Tab-separated table of C-alpha atoms in Angstrom:
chain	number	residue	atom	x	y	z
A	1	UNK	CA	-8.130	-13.555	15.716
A	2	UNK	CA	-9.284	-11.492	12.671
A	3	UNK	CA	-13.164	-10.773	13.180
A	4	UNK	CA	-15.123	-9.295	10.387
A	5	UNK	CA	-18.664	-8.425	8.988
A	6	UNK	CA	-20.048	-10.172	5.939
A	7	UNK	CA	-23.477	-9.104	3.891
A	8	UNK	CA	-25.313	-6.400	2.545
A	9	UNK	CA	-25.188	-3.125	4.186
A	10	UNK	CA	-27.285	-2.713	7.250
A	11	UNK	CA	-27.926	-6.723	7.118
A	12	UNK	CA	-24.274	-7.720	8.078
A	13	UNK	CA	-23.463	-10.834	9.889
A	14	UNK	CA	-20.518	-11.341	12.671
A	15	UNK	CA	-17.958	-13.706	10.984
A	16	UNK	CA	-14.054	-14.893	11.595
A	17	UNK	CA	-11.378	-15.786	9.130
A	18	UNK	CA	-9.768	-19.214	9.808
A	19	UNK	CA	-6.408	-20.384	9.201
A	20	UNK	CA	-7.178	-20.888	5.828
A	21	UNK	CA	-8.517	-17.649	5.527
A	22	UNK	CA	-12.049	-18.796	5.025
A	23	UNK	CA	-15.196	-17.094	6.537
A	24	UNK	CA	-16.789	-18.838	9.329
A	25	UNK	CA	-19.918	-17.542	10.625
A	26	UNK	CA	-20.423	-16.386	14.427
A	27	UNK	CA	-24.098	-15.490	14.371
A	28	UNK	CA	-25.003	-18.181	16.191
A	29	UNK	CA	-22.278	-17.072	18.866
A	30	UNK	CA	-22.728	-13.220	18.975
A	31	UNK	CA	-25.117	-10.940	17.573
A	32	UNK	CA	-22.781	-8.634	15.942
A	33	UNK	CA	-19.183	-7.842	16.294
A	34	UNK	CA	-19.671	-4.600	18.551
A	35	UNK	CA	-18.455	-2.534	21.896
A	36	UNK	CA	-20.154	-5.750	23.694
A	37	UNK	CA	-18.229	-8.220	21.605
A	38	UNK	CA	-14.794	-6.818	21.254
A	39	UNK	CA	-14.791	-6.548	25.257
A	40	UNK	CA	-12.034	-8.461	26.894
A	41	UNK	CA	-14.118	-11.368	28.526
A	42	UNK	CA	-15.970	-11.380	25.037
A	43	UNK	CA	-12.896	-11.859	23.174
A	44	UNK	CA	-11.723	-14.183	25.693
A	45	UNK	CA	-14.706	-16.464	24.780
A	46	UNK	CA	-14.230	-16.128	21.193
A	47	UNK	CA	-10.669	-16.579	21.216
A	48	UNK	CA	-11.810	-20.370	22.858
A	49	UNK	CA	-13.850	-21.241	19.652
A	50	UNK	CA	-12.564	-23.993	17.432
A	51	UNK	CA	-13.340	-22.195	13.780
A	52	UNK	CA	-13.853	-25.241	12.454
A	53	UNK	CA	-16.724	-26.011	14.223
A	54	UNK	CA	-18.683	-22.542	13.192
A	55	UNK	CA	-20.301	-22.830	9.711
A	56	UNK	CA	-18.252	-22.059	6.580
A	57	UNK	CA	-19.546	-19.278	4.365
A	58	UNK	CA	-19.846	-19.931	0.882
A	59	UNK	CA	-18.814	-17.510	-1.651
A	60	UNK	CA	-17.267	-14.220	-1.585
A	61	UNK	CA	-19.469	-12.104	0.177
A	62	UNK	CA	-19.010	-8.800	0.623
A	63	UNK	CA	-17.394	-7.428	3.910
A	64	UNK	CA	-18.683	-4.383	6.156
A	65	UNK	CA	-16.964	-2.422	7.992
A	66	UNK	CA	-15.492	-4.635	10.748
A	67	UNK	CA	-16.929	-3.151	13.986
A	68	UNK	CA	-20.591	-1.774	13.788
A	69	UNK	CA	-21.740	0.594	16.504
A	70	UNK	CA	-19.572	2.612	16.536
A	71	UNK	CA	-19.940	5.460	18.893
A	72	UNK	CA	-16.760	8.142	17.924
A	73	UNK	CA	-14.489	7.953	14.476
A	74	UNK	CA	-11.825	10.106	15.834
A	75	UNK	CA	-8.771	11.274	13.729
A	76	UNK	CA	-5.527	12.383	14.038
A	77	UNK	CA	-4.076	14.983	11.268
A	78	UNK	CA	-0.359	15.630	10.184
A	79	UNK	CA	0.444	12.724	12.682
A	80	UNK	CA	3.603	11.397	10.219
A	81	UNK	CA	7.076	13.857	9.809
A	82	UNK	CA	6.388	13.655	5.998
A	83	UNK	CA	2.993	14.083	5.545
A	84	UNK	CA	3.284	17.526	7.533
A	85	UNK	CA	6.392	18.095	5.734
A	86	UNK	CA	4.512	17.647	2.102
A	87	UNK	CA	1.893	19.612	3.720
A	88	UNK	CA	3.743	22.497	3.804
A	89	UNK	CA	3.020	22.517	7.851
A	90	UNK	CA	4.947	22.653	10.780
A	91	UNK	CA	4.779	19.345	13.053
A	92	UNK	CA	2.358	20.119	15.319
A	93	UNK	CA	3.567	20.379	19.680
A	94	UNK	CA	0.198	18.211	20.632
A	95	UNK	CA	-1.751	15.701	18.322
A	96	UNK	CA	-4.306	17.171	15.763
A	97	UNK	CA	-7.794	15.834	16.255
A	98	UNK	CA	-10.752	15.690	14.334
A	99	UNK	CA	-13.587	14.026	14.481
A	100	UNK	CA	-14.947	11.453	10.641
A	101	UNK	CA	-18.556	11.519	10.676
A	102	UNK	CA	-20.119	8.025	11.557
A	103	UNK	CA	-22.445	8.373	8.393
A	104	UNK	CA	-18.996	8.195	6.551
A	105	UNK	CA	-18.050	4.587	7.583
A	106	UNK	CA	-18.536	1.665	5.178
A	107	UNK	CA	-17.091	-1.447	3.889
A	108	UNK	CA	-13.190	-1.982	2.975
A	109	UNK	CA	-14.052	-3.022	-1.323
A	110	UNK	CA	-17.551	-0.471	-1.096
A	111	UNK	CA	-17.422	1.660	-4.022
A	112	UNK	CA	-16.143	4.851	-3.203
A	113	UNK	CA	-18.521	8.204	-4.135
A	114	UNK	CA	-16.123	11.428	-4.989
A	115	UNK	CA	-18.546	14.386	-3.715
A	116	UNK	CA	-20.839	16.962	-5.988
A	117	UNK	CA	-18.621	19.585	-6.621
A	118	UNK	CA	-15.551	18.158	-5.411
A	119	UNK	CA	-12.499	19.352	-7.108
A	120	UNK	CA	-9.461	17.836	-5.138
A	121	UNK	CA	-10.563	14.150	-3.320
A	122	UNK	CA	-7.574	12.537	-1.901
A	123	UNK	CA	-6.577	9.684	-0.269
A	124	UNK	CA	-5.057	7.949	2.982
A	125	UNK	CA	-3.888	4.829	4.703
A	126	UNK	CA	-4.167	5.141	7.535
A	127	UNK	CA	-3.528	2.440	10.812
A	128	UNK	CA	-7.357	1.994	13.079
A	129	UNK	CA	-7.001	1.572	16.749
A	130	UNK	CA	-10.568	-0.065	17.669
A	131	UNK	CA	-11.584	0.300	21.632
A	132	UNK	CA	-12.066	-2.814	23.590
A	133	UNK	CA	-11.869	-1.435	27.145
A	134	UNK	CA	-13.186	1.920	27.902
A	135	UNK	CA	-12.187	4.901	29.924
A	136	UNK	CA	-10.709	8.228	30.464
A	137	UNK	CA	-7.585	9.875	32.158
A	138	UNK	CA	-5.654	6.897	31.160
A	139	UNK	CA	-2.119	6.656	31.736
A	140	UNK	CA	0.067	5.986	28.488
A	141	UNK	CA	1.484	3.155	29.923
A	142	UNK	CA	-1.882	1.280	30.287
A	143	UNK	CA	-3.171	2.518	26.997
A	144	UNK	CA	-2.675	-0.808	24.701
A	145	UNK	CA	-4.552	-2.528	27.194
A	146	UNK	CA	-7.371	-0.377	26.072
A	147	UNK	CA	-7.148	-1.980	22.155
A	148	UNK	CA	-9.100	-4.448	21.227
A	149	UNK	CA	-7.479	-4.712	17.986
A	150	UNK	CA	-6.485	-2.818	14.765
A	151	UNK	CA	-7.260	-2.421	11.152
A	152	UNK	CA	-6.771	-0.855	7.732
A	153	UNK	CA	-8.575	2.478	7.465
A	154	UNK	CA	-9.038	4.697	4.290
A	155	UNK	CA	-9.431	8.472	5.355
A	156	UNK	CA	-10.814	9.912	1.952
A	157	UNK	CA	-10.560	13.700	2.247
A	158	UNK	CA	-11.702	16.170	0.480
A	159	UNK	CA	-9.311	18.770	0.487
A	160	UNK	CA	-10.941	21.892	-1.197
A	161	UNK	CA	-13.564	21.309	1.502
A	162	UNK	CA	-11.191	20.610	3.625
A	163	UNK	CA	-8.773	23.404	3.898
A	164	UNK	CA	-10.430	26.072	1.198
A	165	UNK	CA	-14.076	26.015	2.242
A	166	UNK	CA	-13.586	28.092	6.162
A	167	UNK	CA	-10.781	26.386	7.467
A	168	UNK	CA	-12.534	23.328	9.105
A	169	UNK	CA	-11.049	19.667	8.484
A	170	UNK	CA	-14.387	17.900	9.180
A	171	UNK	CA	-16.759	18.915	6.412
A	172	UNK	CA	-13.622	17.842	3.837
A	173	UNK	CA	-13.519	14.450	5.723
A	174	UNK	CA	-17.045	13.150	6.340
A	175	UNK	CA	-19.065	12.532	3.243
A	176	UNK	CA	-20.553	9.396	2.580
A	177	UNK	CA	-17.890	6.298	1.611
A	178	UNK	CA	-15.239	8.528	2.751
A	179	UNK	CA	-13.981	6.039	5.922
A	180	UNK	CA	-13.632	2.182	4.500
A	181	UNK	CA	-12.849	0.303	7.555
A	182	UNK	CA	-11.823	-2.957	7.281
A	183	UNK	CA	-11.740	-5.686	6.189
A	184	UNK	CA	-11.358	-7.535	9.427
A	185	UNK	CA	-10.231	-6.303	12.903
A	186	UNK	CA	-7.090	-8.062	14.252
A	187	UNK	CA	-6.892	-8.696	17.981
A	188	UNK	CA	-4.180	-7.084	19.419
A	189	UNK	CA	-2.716	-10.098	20.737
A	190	UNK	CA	-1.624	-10.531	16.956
A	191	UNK	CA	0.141	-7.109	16.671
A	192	UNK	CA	3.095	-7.570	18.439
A	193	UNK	CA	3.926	-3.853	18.319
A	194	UNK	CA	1.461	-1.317	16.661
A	195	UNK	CA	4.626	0.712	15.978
A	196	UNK	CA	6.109	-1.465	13.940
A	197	UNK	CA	3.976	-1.859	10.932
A	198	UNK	CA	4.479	-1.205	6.931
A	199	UNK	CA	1.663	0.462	5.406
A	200	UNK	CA	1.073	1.245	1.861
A	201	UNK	CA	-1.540	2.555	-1.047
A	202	UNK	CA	-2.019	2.879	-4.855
A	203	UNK	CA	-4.030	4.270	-7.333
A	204	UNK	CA	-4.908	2.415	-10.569
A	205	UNK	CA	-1.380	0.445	-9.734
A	206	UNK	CA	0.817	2.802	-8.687
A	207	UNK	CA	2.724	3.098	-5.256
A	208	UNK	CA	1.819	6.336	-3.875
A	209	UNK	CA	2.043	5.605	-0.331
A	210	UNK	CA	4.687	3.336	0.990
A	211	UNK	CA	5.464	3.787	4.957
A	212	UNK	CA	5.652	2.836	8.821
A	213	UNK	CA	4.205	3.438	11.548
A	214	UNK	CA	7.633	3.907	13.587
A	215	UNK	CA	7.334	7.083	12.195
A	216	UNK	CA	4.149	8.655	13.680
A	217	UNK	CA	4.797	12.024	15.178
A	218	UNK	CA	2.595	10.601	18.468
A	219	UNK	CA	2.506	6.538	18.734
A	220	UNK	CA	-0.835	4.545	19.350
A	221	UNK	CA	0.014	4.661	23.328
A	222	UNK	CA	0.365	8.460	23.335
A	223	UNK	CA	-2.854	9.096	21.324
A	224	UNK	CA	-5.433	7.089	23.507
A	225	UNK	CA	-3.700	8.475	26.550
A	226	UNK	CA	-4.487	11.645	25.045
A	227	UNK	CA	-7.248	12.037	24.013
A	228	UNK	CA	-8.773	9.947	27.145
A	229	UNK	CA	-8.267	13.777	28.615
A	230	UNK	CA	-10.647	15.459	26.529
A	231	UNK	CA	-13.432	12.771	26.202
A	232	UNK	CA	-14.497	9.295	27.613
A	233	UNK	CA	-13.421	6.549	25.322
A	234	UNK	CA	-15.784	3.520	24.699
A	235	UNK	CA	-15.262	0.038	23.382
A	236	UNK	CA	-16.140	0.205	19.476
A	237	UNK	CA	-14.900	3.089	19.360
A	238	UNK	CA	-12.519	3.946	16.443
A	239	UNK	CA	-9.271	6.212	16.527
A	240	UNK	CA	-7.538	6.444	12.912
A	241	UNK	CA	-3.821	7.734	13.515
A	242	UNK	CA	-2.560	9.886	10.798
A	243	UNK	CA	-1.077	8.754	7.503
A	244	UNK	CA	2.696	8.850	5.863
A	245	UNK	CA	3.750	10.852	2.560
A	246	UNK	CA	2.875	10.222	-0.270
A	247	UNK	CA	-1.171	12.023	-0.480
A	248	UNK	CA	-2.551	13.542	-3.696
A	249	UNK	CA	-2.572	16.621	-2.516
A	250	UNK	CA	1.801	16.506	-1.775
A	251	UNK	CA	2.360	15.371	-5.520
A	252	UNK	CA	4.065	17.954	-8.004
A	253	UNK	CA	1.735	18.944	-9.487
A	254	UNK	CA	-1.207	17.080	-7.090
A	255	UNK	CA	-3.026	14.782	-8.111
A	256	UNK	CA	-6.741	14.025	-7.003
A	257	UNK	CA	-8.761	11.157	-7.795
A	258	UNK	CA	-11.745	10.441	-10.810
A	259	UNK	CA	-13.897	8.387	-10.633
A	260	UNK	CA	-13.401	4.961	-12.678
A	261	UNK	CA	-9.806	4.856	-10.742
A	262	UNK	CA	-9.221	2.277	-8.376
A	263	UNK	CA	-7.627	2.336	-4.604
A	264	UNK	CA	-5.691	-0.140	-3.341
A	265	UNK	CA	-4.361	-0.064	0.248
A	266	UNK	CA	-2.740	-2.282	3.210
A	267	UNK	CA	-1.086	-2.558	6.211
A	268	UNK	CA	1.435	-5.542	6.794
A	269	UNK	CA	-0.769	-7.927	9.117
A	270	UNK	CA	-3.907	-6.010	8.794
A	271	UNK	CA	-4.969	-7.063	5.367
A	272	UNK	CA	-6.533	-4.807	2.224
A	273	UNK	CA	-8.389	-2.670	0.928
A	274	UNK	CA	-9.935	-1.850	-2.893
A	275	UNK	CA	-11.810	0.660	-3.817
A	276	UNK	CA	-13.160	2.044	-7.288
A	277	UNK	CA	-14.407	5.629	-7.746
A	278	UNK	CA	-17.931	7.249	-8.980
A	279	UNK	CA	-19.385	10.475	-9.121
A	280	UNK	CA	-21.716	10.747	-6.058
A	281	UNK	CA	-24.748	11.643	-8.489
């Protein structure tokens, strides 16, 4: 199933592509799609529906981020052999974590607001793992069974902020717009192997990005495993897991984004993303 948000932000409704890739409306169904809907027996239930008997949406209507509620946005840095590499950084022994400010979440095609005195905004695909089952301690080999499903994820980082400003990752990663999440979240019965997937961005049409997730440093399995051992995972909760070569900040000479320029992102299965730049004024 892909499950998504439609509406204005802060009045989104709980909707579901069909086969045809139309939106069908699940508010009379479920409230939202949340922790309480992306549970197993909840996605059981929904899995049972026959879209064509929910109400089409008319239009193009513009999508939210496709979980809401969502209790942790946690992030893994220099998770890909070239990104680390272009960093200038040693691959690191144990995952990198960080935690994306909630505030920062919005929709996949939301304009995207570069900062007051930012001087080097950058961008990322990156793969979303999205919670379904909660829990800690848990052993890598039960970890997909955690998933609920998986999306495209945008970590917009600000890397003057980031790395220049004291030396911690989080204030260059959480302003407002900076995590488009979205557009829909694909049940993990439709990702055959989260390892396994071609991922990709440009800016104002040209390939910057172009990847896979075989090469993460630390696969999907590994990373809820892990960090299950420093804090309690919950169902809506998001985990973004690292991006490939290919950032602003590795070109020669880098290159950051301004606003008018347009992002354009994907991952094979997961659908896209598009979003244009302006000054945050």
């Amino acid at each position: 199933m892909k499950l998504l948000r439609y509406g204005e932000p802060g009045a989104e409704k709980p909707g579901m592509l069909d086969a045809g890739g139309r939106i069908r409306d699940l508010s009379g169904v479920i409230g939202d799609i949340d922790g309480k809907a992306i549970a197993p027996a909840s996605l059981q239930k929904l899995a049972a529906l026959d879209p064509a008997s929910l109400p089409l949406v008319d239009g193009e209507p513009r999508l939210g981020p496709c979980v809401a509620g969502v209790g942790k946005f946690v992030c893994i840095g220099l998770n890909y052999a070239d990104h680390a590499a272009e960093s200038k950084l040693d691959l690191p022994k144990e995952p990198v974590v960080f935690l994306k400010a909630n505030s920062a979440i919005c929709g996949p095609n939301d304009t995207v607001l570069i900062p007051r005195d930012s001087e080097k905004t950058d961008w990322e695909v990156e793969l979303g793992v999205i919670i379904g089952t909660g829990g800690k301690y848990i052993s890598e080999e039960d970890a997909l069974s955690h998933v609920a499903g998986y999306c495209v994820i945008n970590d917009v980082s600000e890397r003057a902020f980031q790395i220049e400003r004291g030396g911690t990752w989080d204030k260059g990663k959480g302003a407002d717009t900076f995590g488009p999440v979205g557009p829909w979240l694909v049940t993990a019965d439709e990702v055959a192997d989260p390892q396994a997937l071609k991922l990709w961005l440009d800016v104002d049409g040209k390939r910057y990005q172009d990847g896979t997730t075989a090469n993460m440093v630390f696969g999907v399995a590994h990373l809820i495993s892990y960090l299950s051992r420093f804090m309690s995972l919950a169902p809506g909760d998001i985990i973004s897991t690292g991006t490939p070569a290919g950032v602003g900040m590795g070109q020669k000479p880098p290159i950051y984004l301004r606003a008018g320029q347009v992002m354009e992102l994907g991952i094979e299965g997961l659908g896209t993303q598009r979003q244009k730049l302006a000054d945050d004024r």
